[in-house]
Coordinates of C-alpha atoms (C1' of nucleotides) and ligand atoms in Angstrom, one line a residue:
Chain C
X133 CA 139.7 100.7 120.2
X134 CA 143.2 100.5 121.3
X135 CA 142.2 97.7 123.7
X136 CA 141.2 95.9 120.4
X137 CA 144.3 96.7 118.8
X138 CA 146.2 95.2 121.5
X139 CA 144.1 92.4 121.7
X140 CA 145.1 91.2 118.5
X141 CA 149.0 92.5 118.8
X142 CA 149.2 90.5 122.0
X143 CA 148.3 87.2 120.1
X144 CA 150.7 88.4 117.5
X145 CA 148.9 89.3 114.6
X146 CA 149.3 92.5 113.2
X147 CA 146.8 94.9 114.0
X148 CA 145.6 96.0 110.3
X149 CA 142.6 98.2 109.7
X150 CA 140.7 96.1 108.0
X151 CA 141.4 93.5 111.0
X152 CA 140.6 96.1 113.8
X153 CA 137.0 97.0 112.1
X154 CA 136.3 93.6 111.8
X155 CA 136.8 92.6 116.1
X156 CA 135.3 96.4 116.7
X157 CA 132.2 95.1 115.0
X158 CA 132.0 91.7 117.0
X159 CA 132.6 93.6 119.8
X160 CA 129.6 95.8 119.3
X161 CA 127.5 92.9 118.0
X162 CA 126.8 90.5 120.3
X163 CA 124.3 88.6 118.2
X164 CA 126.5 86.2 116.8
X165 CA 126.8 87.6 112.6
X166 CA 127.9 85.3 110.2
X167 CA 130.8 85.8 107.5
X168 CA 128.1 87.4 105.1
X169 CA 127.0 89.5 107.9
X170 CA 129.8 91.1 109.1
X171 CA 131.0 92.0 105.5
X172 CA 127.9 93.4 104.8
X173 CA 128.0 96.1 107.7
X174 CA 131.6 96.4 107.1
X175 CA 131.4 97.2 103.8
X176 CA 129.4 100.6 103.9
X177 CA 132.3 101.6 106.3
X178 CA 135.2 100.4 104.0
X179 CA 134.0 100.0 100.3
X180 CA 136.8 98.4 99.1
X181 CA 136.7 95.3 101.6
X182 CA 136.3 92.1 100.1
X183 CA 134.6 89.0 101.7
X184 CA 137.8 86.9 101.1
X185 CA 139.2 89.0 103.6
X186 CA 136.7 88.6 106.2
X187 CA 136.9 85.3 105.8
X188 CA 140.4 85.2 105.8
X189 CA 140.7 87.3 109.1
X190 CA 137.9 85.7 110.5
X191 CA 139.9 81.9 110.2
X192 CA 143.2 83.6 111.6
X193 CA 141.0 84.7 115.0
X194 CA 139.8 81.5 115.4
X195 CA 143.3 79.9 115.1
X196 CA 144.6 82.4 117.6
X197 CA 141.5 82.1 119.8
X198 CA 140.5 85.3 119.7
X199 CA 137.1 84.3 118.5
X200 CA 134.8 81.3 118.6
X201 CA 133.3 79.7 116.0
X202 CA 129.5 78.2 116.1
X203 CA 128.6 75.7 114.3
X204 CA 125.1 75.2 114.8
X205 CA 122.7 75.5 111.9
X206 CA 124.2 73.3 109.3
X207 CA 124.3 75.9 107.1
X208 CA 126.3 78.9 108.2
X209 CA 128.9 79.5 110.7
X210 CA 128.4 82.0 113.7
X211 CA 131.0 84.1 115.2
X212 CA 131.5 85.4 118.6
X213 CA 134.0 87.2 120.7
X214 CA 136.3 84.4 123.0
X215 CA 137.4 88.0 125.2
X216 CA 135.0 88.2 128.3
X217 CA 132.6 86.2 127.5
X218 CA 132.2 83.4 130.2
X219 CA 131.7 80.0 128.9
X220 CA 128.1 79.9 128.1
X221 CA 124.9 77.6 126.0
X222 CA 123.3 78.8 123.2
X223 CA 119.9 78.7 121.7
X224 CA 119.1 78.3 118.0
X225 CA 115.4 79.4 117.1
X226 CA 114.7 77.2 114.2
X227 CA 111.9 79.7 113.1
X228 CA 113.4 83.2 113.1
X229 CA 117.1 81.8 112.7
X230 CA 117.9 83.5 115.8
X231 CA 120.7 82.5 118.1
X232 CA 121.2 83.9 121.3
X233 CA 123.0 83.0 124.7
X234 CA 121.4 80.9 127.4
X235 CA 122.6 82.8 130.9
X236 CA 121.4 79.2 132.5
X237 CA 123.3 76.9 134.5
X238 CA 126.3 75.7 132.4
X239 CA 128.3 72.9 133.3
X240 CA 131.8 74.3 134.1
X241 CA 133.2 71.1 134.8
X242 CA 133.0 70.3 131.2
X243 CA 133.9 73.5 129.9
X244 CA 137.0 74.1 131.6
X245 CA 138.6 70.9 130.7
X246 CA 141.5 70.7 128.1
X247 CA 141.8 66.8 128.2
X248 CA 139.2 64.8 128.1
X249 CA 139.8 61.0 128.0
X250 CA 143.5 61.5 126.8
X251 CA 141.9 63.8 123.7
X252 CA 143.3 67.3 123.9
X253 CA 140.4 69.7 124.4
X254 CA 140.6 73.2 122.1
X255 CA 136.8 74.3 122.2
X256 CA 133.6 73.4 123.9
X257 CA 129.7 74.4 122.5
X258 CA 126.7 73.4 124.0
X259 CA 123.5 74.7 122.3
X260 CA 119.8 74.2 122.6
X261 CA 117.5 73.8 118.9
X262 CA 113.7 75.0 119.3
X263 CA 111.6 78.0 119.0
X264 CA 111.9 80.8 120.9
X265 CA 109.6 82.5 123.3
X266 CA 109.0 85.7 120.7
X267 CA 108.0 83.1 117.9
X268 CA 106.1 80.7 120.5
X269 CA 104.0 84.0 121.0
X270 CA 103.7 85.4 117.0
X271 CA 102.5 81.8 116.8
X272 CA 100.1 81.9 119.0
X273 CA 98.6 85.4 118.3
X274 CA 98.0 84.2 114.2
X275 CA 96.1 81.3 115.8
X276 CA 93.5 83.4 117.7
X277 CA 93.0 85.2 114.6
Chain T
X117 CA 114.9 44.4 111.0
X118 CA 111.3 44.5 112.0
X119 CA 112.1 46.3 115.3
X120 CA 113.5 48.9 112.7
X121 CA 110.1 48.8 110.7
X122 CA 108.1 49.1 114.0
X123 CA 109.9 52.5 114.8
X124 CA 109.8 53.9 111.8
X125 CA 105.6 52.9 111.2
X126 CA 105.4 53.8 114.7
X127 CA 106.3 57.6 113.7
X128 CA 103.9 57.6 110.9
X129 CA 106.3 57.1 108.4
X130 CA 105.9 54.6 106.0
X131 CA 108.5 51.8 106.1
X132 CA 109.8 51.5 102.5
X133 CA 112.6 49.5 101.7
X134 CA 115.0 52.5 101.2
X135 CA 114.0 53.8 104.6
X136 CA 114.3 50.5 106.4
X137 CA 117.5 49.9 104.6
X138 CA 119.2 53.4 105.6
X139 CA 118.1 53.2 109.1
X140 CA 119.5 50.0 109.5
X141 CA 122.6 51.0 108.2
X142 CA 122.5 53.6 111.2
X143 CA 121.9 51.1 113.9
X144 CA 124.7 49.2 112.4
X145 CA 127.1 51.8 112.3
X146 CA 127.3 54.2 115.7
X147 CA 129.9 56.5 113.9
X148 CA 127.8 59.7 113.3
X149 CA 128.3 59.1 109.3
X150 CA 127.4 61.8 106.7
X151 CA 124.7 61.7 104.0
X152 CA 127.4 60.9 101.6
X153 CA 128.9 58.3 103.9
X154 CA 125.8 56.6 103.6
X155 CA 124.6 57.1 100.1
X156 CA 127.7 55.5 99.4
X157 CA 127.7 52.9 101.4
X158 CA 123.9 51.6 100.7
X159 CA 124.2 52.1 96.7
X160 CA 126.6 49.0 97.0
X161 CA 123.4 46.9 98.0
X162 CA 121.0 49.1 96.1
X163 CA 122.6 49.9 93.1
X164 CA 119.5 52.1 91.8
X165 CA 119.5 54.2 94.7
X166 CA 119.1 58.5 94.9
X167 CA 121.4 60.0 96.6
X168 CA 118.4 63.0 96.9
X169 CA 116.8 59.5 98.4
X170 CA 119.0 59.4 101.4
X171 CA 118.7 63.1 102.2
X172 CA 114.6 62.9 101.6
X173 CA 115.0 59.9 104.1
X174 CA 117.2 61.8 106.2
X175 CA 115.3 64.9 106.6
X176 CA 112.5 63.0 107.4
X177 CA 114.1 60.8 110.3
X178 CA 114.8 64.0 112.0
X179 CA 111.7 65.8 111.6
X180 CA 110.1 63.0 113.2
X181 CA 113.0 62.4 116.2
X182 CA 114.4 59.1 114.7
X183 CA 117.5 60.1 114.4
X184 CA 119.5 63.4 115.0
X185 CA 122.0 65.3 113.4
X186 CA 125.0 67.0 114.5
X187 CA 126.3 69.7 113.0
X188 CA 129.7 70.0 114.3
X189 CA 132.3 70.2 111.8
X190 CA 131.0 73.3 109.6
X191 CA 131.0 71.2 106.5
X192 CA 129.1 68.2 106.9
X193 CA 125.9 66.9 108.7
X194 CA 126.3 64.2 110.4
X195 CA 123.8 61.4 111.9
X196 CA 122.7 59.2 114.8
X197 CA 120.2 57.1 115.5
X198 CA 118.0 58.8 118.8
X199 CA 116.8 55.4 119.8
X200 CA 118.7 54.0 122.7
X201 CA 121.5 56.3 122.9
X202 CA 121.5 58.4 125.8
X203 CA 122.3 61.7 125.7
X204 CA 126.0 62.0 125.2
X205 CA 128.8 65.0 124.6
X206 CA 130.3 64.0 121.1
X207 CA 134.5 64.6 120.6
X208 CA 135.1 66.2 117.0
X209 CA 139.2 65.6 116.2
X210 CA 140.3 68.2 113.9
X211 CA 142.9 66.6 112.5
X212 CA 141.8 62.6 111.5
X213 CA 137.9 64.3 111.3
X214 CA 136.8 61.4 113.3
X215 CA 133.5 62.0 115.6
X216 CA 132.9 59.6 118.6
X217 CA 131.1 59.9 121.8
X218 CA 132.2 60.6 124.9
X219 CA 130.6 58.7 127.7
X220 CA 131.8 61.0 130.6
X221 CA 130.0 63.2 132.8
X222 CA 126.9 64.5 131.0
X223 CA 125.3 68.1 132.5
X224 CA 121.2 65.5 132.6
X225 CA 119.7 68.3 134.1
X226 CA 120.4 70.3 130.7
X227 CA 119.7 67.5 128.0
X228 CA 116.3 66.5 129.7
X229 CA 114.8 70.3 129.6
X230 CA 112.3 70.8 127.0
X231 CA 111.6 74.8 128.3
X232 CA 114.7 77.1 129.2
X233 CA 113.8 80.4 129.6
X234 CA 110.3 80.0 128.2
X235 CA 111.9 78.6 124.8
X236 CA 111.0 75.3 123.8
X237 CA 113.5 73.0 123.2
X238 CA 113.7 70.3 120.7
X239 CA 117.3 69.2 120.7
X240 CA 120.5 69.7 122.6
X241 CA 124.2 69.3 121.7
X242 CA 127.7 69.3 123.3
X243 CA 130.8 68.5 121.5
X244 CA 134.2 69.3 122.2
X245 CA 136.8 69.8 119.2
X246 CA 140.6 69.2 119.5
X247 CA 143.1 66.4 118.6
X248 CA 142.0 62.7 119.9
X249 CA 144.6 60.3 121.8
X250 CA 145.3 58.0 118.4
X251 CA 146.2 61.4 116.7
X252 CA 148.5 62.9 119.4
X253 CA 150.2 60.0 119.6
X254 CA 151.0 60.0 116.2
X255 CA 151.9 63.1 115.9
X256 CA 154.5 62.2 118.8
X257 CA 156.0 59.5 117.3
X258 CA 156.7 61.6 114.0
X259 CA 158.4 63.9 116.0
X260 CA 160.7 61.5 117.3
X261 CA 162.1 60.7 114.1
Chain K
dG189 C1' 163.9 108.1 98.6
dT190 C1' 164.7 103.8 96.1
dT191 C1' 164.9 98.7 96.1
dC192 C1' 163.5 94.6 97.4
dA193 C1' 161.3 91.0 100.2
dT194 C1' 157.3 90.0 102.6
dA195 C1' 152.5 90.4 104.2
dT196 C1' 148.0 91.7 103.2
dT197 C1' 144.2 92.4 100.3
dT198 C1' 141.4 91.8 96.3
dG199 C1' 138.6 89.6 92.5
dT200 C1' 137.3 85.7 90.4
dA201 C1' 136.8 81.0 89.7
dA202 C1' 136.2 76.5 91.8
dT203 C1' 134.5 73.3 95.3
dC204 C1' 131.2 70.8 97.5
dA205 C1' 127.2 69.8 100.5
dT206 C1' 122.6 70.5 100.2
dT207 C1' 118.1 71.7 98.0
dA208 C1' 114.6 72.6 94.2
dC209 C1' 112.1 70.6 91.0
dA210 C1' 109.9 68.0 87.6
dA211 C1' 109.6 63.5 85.5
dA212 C1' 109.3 58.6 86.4
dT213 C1' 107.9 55.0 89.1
dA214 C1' 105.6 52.5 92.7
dT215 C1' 101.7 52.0 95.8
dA216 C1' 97.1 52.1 97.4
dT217 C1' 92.3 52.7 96.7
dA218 C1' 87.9 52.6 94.3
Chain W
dT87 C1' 91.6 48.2 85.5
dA88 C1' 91.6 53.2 86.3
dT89 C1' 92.9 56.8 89.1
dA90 C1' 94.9 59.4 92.8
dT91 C1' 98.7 59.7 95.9
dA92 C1' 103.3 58.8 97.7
dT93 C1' 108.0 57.8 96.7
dT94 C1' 112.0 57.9 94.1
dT95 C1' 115.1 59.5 90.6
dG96 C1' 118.2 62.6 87.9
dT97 C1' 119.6 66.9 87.0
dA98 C1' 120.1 71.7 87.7
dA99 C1' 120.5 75.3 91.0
dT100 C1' 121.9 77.4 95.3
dG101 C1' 124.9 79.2 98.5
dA102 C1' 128.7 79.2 101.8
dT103 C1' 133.4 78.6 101.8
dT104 C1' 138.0 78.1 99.7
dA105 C1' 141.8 78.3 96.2
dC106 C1' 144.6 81.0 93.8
dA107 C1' 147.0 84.4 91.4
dA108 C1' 147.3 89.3 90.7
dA109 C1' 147.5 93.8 92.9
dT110 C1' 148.6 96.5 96.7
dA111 C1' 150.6 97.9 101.0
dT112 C1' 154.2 97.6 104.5
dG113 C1' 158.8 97.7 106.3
dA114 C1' 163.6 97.0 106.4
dA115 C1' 168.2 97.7 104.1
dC116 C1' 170.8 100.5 101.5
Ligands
MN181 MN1 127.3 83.6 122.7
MN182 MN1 126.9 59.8 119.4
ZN183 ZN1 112.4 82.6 117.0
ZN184 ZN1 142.2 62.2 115.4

DNA sequence: GTTCATATTTGTAATCATTACAAATATATA
DNA sequence: TATATATTTGTAATGATTACAAATATGAAC
């Protein structure tokens, strides 16, 4: 908690309470929330939150890099912790929704780079689109029914 | 043209004149444009034309793998034909919102996997987001004046 | 502690891409 | 031609995100 409250002091933004419940919760959600998400936990914590703020705090992070953003589905935009997290893929289940990390072989080449033909690199995503292995089998059981 | 007709048919889709018309319009123009980008550019020819058309048409290309769509930005969707194109990273500059591909070093091993992990896989994306050349060097010769 | 400037938060309205849906039109088949 | 089916159209709805101004909190100066 006072890591966190560092974390964001140290990339000068102040550390407000609303702001240190919102990383605290990334940081204990690895699942990649949304906006909509994150307020919604939040806000049995803090009653008086409102989403503008999330979204709010959740744009300055991602200008100070101290989240990521993923843009994956189309629709909503995912969040994730920059911190520890090694440069990693992602896969999008297009059935449950889900998105989780892919552990696999990533190329590091790429993601390390912060000029790529004279353009100035700030982020990097890879991601994988399918269905995933728990909805591959759900599938399969409701066939052999 | 009727190369464009043959891969549509080919897919089981029937080749209608808005289809034909919106796919060429993609093999004309390799700059990832949006739905709207699109609409607005075929309703010069077709005056009559949906824009609920293009995004029917759209939808459809992807279902059936002739084109994909990158979802990059947050905002818009944006298209590519799958035909010829190789698998490619795609550069995203935040500032001129320009998306073009980038040729370099491409991880094959990942983009020809259609299990990871036991997931299946039906499409795979790398971009990178920052400021491109032509930007940066506008933005230098502001500051010089 | 009061005053004042500044930063943060809140609530509501607007924006805008996309989708839902039903009516209209075209196409194919008998 | 009559009929069923597929496609297209126009409009309304949806839903995530942003704009904006009012309210509140913070912090320094006095
Ligand atoms: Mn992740
Ligand atoms: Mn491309
Ligand atoms: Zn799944
Ligand atoms: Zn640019």
């Amino acid at each position: 908690m006072n890591n966190i409250k560092n974390l964001i002091d140290d990339k000068g933004v102040k550390p407000t309470y609303h702001r240190i419940k919102i990383l605290e919760f990334l940081q204990n959600n690895k699942n990649h929330p949304t906006a909509d998400k994150i307020y919604e936990e939040i806000v049995k914590y803090i009653p008086t939150i409102s989403k503008t703020t999330v979204y709010n705090t959740l744009k300055i992070f991602v200008e100070k890099e101290i989240i990521e953003e993923l843009t994956i589905t189309g629709n909503e935009t995912h969040y994730e912790l920059t911190e520890d997290t090694g440069p990693h893929h992602h896969f999008y289940c297009t059935q449950c929704k889900t998105i989780f990390d892919i552990e696999a072989e990533c190329n590091q080449e790429c993601s390390k780079k912060n000029d790529i033909d004279g353009n100035k690199v700030q982020s990097y995503q890879c991601y994988y689109k399918g269905i995933c292995c728990n909805c591959l089998r759900k599938n399969n059981n409701e066939m052999n029914n």
